[in-house]
CSV table of C-alpha atoms in Angstrom, one decimal:
chain,number,residue,atom,x,y,z
A,12,MET,CA,0.0,-0.4,0.3
A,13,GLY,CA,1.2,3.6,-1.1
A,14,ARG,CA,1.5,6.1,1.2
A,15,ARG,CA,-1.5,8.6,0.3
A,16,THR,CA,-1.1,12.5,0.1
A,17,ARG,CA,-2.6,15.1,3.0
A,18,SER,CA,-4.7,16.8,0.2
A,19,SER,CA,-6.5,13.5,-0.8
A,20,LEU,CA,-7.9,13.3,2.7
A,21,LEU,CA,-8.4,16.9,2.6
A,22,LEU,CA,-10.4,16.3,-0.8
A,23,THR,CA,-12.6,13.7,1.0
A,24,PHE,CA,-13.6,15.7,3.9
A,25,THR,CA,-14.6,18.2,1.7
A,26,PHE,CA,-17.0,16.7,-0.3
A,27,ILE,CA,-18.9,14.6,2.5
A,28,VAL,CA,-19.4,17.7,4.7
A,29,SER,CA,-20.2,19.6,1.7
A,30,PHE,CA,-23.2,16.8,0.9
A,31,SER,CA,-24.0,16.5,4.4
A,32,SER,CA,-24.5,19.9,5.9
A,33,LEU,CA,-27.1,20.1,3.5
A,34,THR,CA,-29.4,18.3,5.2
A,35,CYS,CA,-28.0,17.9,8.9
A,36,PRO,CA,-28.5,20.9,11.3
A,37,SER,CA,-26.1,22.9,13.6
A,38,PHE,CA,-27.2,21.4,16.2
A,39,SER,CA,-28.8,18.6,17.6
A,40,ALA,CA,-30.0,17.1,20.8
A,41,SER,CA,-28.9,13.7,19.9
A,42,THR,CA,-25.5,13.1,20.3
A,43,ASP,CA,-25.0,10.7,17.4
A,44,ALA,CA,-26.3,12.8,14.9
A,45,PHE,CA,-24.0,13.3,12.0
A,46,VAL,CA,-21.5,16.5,11.9
A,47,PHE,CA,-19.2,15.5,9.2
A,48,GLY,CA,-16.9,12.7,7.8
A,49,GLY,CA,-14.1,11.7,5.7
A,50,CYS,CA,-12.3,9.1,4.2
A,51,THR,CA,-9.0,8.7,2.3
A,52,GLN,CA,-9.0,7.6,-1.2
A,53,GLN,CA,-6.6,4.8,-0.4
A,54,LYS,CA,-8.1,0.7,0.2
A,55,TYR,CA,-6.4,-1.8,2.0
A,56,VAL,CA,-6.8,-5.6,0.8
A,57,HIS,CA,-9.3,-7.4,2.2
A,58,ASP,CA,-8.6,-10.1,4.9
A,59,SER,CA,-5.0,-8.7,5.5
A,60,PRO,CA,-2.8,-7.9,8.0
A,61,PHE,CA,-3.9,-4.2,8.1
A,62,GLU,CA,-7.6,-4.9,8.2
A,63,SER,CA,-7.6,-7.0,11.2
A,64,ASN,CA,-5.4,-4.3,13.1
A,65,LEU,CA,-7.7,-1.9,12.1
A,66,ASN,CA,-10.3,-4.1,13.9
A,67,SER,CA,-8.0,-4.8,16.7
A,68,LEU,CA,-8.0,-0.6,17.0
A,69,LEU,CA,-11.7,-0.1,16.5
A,70,THR,CA,-13.1,-2.9,19.1
A,71,SER,CA,-10.2,-1.4,21.5
A,72,LEU,CA,-12.0,2.5,20.9
A,73,VAL,CA,-15.5,1.2,21.8
A,74,ASN,CA,-14.2,-0.6,24.9
A,75,SER,CA,-12.1,2.0,26.0
A,76,ALA,CA,-15.0,4.4,25.9
A,77,THR,CA,-17.1,2.8,28.4
A,78,TYR,CA,-14.5,4.0,31.1
A,79,SER,CA,-12.4,7.2,29.7
A,80,SER,CA,-13.9,9.8,27.6
A,81,TYR,CA,-10.4,10.5,25.5
A,82,ASN,CA,-7.9,7.2,24.2
A,83,LYS,CA,-5.8,6.7,22.0
A,84,TYR,CA,-3.7,3.5,20.3
A,85,THR,CA,-1.6,2.6,18.2
A,86,ILE,CA,-1.7,-1.3,16.8
A,87,MET,CA,2.0,-2.3,15.3
A,88,GLY,CA,2.1,-4.8,12.5
A,89,SER,CA,4.8,-6.7,11.0
A,90,SER,CA,5.5,-4.3,8.4
A,91,PRO,CA,5.1,-0.8,8.6
A,92,GLN,CA,2.1,-0.9,6.0
A,93,ASP,CA,0.3,-2.9,8.9
A,94,VAL,CA,0.3,-0.2,11.4
A,95,VAL,CA,-3.1,1.9,12.3
A,96,TYR,CA,-3.2,4.4,14.2
A,97,GLY,CA,-6.6,5.8,16.0
A,98,LEU,CA,-8.3,8.2,18.9
A,99,TYR,CA,-12.0,8.4,20.1
A,100,GLN,CA,-12.8,12.2,22.2
A,101,CYS,CA,-16.0,12.7,23.4
A,102,ARG,CA,-18.0,15.5,24.5
A,103,GLY,CA,-16.7,16.8,28.2
A,104,ASP,CA,-19.7,17.2,29.5
A,105,LEU,CA,-21.1,13.3,28.8
A,106,SER,CA,-21.5,10.7,31.4
A,107,MET,CA,-19.7,7.3,30.8
A,108,PRO,CA,-22.4,5.8,29.5
A,109,ASP,CA,-23.7,8.3,26.8
A,110,CYS,CA,-19.9,8.1,25.7
A,111,ALA,CA,-19.8,5.0,25.1
A,112,THR,CA,-22.8,4.9,23.4
A,113,CYS,CA,-21.7,7.6,21.2
A,114,VAL,CA,-18.1,6.1,20.7
A,115,ALA,CA,-19.7,2.6,19.6
A,116,ARG,CA,-22.3,4.0,17.3
A,117,ALA,CA,-19.6,6.5,15.3
A,118,VAL,CA,-17.6,3.5,15.3
A,119,SER,CA,-20.2,1.4,13.4
A,120,GLN,CA,-21.2,3.8,11.5
A,121,LEU,CA,-17.5,4.7,10.2
A,122,SER,CA,-17.0,1.2,8.9
A,123,VAL,CA,-19.8,1.6,6.8
A,124,LEU,CA,-19.1,5.3,5.2
A,125,CYS,CA,-15.1,4.5,4.8
A,126,ALA,CA,-15.7,0.5,4.3
A,127,GLN,CA,-12.1,-1.2,3.2
A,128,THR,CA,-10.1,2.6,3.5
A,129,CYS,CA,-7.2,3.3,5.0
A,130,GLY,CA,-8.0,5.6,6.9
A,131,GLY,CA,-11.1,7.8,8.3
A,132,ALA,CA,-12.9,10.6,10.6
A,133,LEU,CA,-16.3,10.7,11.7
A,134,GLN,CA,-17.2,13.5,14.2
A,135,LEU,CA,-20.9,12.9,15.5
A,136,GLN,CA,-23.0,15.6,18.3
A,137,GLY,CA,-21.0,13.9,21.1
A,138,CYS,CA,-17.7,12.3,19.9
A,139,TYR,CA,-15.3,11.9,17.2
A,140,VAL,CA,-13.4,9.1,16.4
A,141,LYS,CA,-10.5,9.0,13.6
A,142,TYR,CA,-8.2,5.8,12.6
A,143,ASP,CA,-5.1,6.4,9.6
A,144,ASN,CA,-2.1,4.3,8.8
A,145,THR,CA,-0.1,7.8,8.7
A,146,THR,CA,0.2,9.0,12.3
A,147,PHE,CA,-1.2,12.2,13.4
A,148,LEU,CA,-1.5,11.7,17.1
A,149,GLY,CA,-0.1,14.4,18.8
A,150,VAL,CA,0.5,16.4,15.5
A,151,GLU,CA,-1.3,19.7,16.0
A,152,ASP,CA,-3.2,20.5,13.1
A,153,LYS,CA,-5.4,23.7,12.3
A,154,THR,CA,-7.1,22.7,9.2
A,155,VAL,CA,-10.7,23.6,8.4
A,156,VAL,CA,-12.8,20.4,8.3
A,157,LEU,CA,-16.0,22.6,8.5
A,158,LYS,CA,-17.7,25.7,8.7
A,159,LYS,CA,-21.0,26.7,9.1
A,160,CYS,CA,-22.7,30.0,9.7
A,161,GLY,CA,-26.0,30.6,10.5
A,162,PRO,CA,-28.5,33.4,8.6
A,163,SER,CA,-27.4,36.6,10.0
A,164,VAL,CA,-29.5,38.8,12.2
A,165,GLY,CA,-28.5,42.1,11.7
A,166,TYR,CA,-26.0,43.8,13.9
A,167,LYS,CA,-27.4,43.8,17.0
A,168,THR,CA,-25.1,45.6,19.1
A,169,ASP,CA,-26.0,44.1,22.4
A,170,ALA,CA,-26.2,40.5,21.1
A,171,MET,CA,-23.0,40.5,19.5
A,172,ASN,CA,-21.4,42.1,22.4
A,173,LEU,CA,-22.8,39.2,24.2
A,174,ARG,CA,-21.7,37.0,21.9
A,175,ASP,CA,-17.9,38.3,21.8
A,176,ALA,CA,-17.9,38.3,25.5
A,177,VAL,CA,-18.6,34.5,25.7
A,178,LEU,CA,-16.2,33.9,23.0
A,179,GLY,CA,-13.5,35.9,24.6
A,180,GLY,CA,-14.1,33.7,27.8
A,181,MET,CA,-13.6,30.2,26.2
A,182,ALA,CA,-10.6,31.7,24.5
A,183,ARG,CA,-9.1,33.3,28.2
A,184,THR,CA,-10.4,29.8,30.0
A,185,GLY,CA,-7.9,26.9,30.7
A,186,GLY,CA,-8.5,23.4,30.0
A,187,ALA,CA,-9.3,21.1,26.8
A,188,TYR,CA,-13.2,21.5,27.1
A,189,ARG,CA,-14.8,25.2,27.7
A,190,VAL,CA,-18.0,26.4,28.0
A,191,GLY,CA,-19.1,29.9,28.4
A,192,GLY,CA,-22.7,31.4,28.5
A,193,SER,CA,-24.6,35.0,28.8
A,194,GLY,CA,-28.4,35.5,27.9
A,195,ASP,CA,-29.2,33.5,25.3
A,196,VAL,CA,-25.9,33.2,24.1
A,197,GLN,CA,-24.1,29.5,24.3
A,198,GLY,CA,-20.5,28.8,23.6
A,199,VAL,CA,-18.8,25.5,23.6
A,200,ALA,CA,-14.9,24.4,22.5
A,201,GLN,CA,-12.7,22.1,22.8
A,202,CYS,CA,-9.6,20.1,21.7
A,203,VAL,CA,-8.7,16.6,20.7
A,204,GLY,CA,-6.9,15.1,23.9
A,205,ASP,CA,-3.7,14.4,22.0
A,206,LEU,CA,-2.4,18.1,22.0
A,207,SER,CA,-0.5,20.1,24.8
A,208,ALA,CA,-2.2,22.9,26.6
A,209,GLY,CA,-0.1,25.3,24.8
A,210,GLU,CA,-1.5,23.4,21.5
A,211,CYS,CA,-4.9,23.1,22.9
A,212,GLN,CA,-5.0,27.1,23.2
A,213,ASP,CA,-3.1,27.6,20.1
A,214,CYS,CA,-6.3,25.6,18.3
A,215,LEU,CA,-8.8,26.9,20.1
A,216,SER,CA,-7.8,31.1,20.0
A,217,GLU,CA,-7.6,30.3,15.8
A,218,ALA,CA,-11.0,28.6,15.8
A,219,ILE,CA,-12.8,31.0,17.6
A,220,MET,CA,-10.9,34.0,15.7
A,221,ARG,CA,-12.2,32.1,12.5
A,222,LEU,CA,-15.4,31.8,14.2
A,223,ARG,CA,-15.6,35.7,14.9
A,224,SER,CA,-14.8,36.8,12.0
A,225,ASP,CA,-16.2,34.3,9.2
A,226,CYS,CA,-19.6,34.0,11.1
A,227,GLY,CA,-19.7,38.0,11.5
A,228,THR,CA,-24.2,38.4,12.7
A,229,ALA,CA,-25.0,34.8,12.2
A,230,ASP,CA,-27.3,33.8,14.9
A,231,TYR,CA,-25.2,30.4,15.5
A,232,GLY,CA,-21.7,29.4,13.9
A,233,ASP,CA,-20.0,26.3,14.2
A,234,MET,CA,-15.8,25.9,13.3
A,235,PHE,CA,-14.4,22.5,13.6
A,236,LEU,CA,-10.8,22.9,13.1
A,237,ALA,CA,-9.1,19.0,12.7
A,238,LYS,CA,-8.3,19.2,16.0
A,239,CYS,CA,-10.1,21.5,18.0
A,240,TYR,CA,-13.8,23.4,17.4
A,241,ALA,CA,-15.5,26.1,18.7
A,242,ARG,CA,-19.5,26.4,18.4
A,243,TYR,CA,-21.6,29.4,19.2
A,244,THR,CA,-25.8,30.1,19.1
A,245,THR,CA,-27.5,33.5,19.8
A,246,GLY,CA,-30.7,31.6,20.2
A,247,GLY,CA,-31.5,29.6,22.9
A,248,PRO,CA,-32.9,26.8,21.7
A,249,ARG,CA,-29.9,25.2,19.5
A,250,ALA,CA,-28.6,23.6,23.0
A,251,TYR,CA,-26.1,21.5,23.0
A,252,THR,CA,-24.6,20.9,25.9
A,253,LYS,CA,-25.8,17.7,28.1
A,254,SER,CA,-28.1,20.4,30.3
A,255,HIS,CA,-30.0,20.9,27.5
A,256,SER,CA,-29.9,18.4,24.9
A,257,ASP,CA,-30.8,15.2,27.6
A,258,LYS,CA,-34.5,17.3,28.2
A,259,SER,CA,-36.3,14.0,27.6
A,260,THR,CA,-33.8,11.8,29.9
A,261,ASN,CA,-34.6,14.6,32.7
A,262,ASP,CA,-38.3,14.2,32.0
A,263,GLY,CA,-38.2,10.5,32.5
A,264,GLU,CA,-36.2,11.0,35.4
A,265,LYS,CA,-39.0,12.8,36.9
A,266,THR,CA,-41.4,10.5,36.3
A,267,PHE,CA,-39.5,8.0,37.6
A,268,ALA,CA,-39.4,10.3,40.9
A,269,ILE,CA,-43.0,11.4,40.3
A,270,ILE,CA,-43.6,7.2,40.6
A,271,ILE,CA,-41.2,6.3,43.5
A,272,GLY,CA,-43.0,8.7,45.3
A,273,LEU,CA,-46.5,7.7,44.8
A,274,LEU,CA,-45.5,4.1,45.6
A,275,ALA,CA,-44.2,5.5,48.9
A,276,GLY,CA,-47.6,7.1,49.8
A,277,VAL,CA,-49.6,4.2,48.9
A,278,THR,CA,-47.3,2.4,51.0
A,279,LEU,CA,-47.9,4.3,54.1
A,280,LEU,CA,-51.7,4.8,53.4
A,281,ILE,CA,-51.7,1.1,53.5
A,282,ILE,CA,-50.0,0.2,56.4
A,283,PHE,CA,-52.0,3.6,58.3
A,284,LEU,CA,-55.0,1.5,57.8
A,285,ILE,CA,-53.3,-1.5,58.9
A,286,PHE,CA,-52.9,0.1,61.9
A,287,LEU,CA,-55.9,1.7,62.4
A,288,ARG,CA,-57.9,-1.9,62.1
A,289,LYS,CA,-55.5,-3.4,64.4
A,290,VAL,CA,-56.8,-0.6,66.7
A,291,PHE,CA,-60.3,-0.7,66.6
A,292,GLY,CA,-60.3,-4.4,65.7
A,293,GLY,CA,-58.4,-4.3,69.0
A,294,ASN,CA,-61.1,-2.4,70.9
A,295,GLY,CA,-64.1,-3.9,70.1
A,296,LYS,CA,-62.8,-7.3,71.4
């Protein structure tokens, strides 16, 4: 297998992103909603050592996501062309069960999207998975993979000042996962876990700068670079953090709590009636 060039990966990414963005909303309540995906053009041979190593890598990613929100692997082969590199990254606010579910679905979709290709990447709302036969682990990459800007709302001074304040706050905040909000403006940003703190800051600063300049007065914006992303919304309803996106889960928990409360009340009532029956029954003898 010959090495593929970086440009071929970017061309394939661009095609899939452009096609998919016609139908996919910018934000979604579902953590497994498609954001973008791409594959290399180079193919591997069926039943080859590389395919065996790739299957081992993808299995490791799925298993690891049950206890860690990020991990990376290198599966060595008997020859250099059989080596495969991979990682996954869950959104910083996801619980471990949600992370595991998201990564499992991403791997399943990636296996279809990039069938028999030597490299592929898939971003869902809640997680990111990538593998390749050329190492990318620990390499900072600020290539723009996806940019989406909502419709312009005109220059509303208050809204734009809030937007800029939220983005500025996320740019200054430390850590790989950052959230911010003020009024109806919400923002989220995250680096892939293989970057150093300095590389993460550099990547997020670039993403936020591009987001602010490229999306102008848009009511929402997404800027996904190869190793980090930044997003914002000024509309309120387009929520992308767990506290907003898991409304159905929260409603289910509330319903469950109500049912438990009712059952407890009924149980206490039955015990009280039995007690009264014993008291009055004893007095009647």
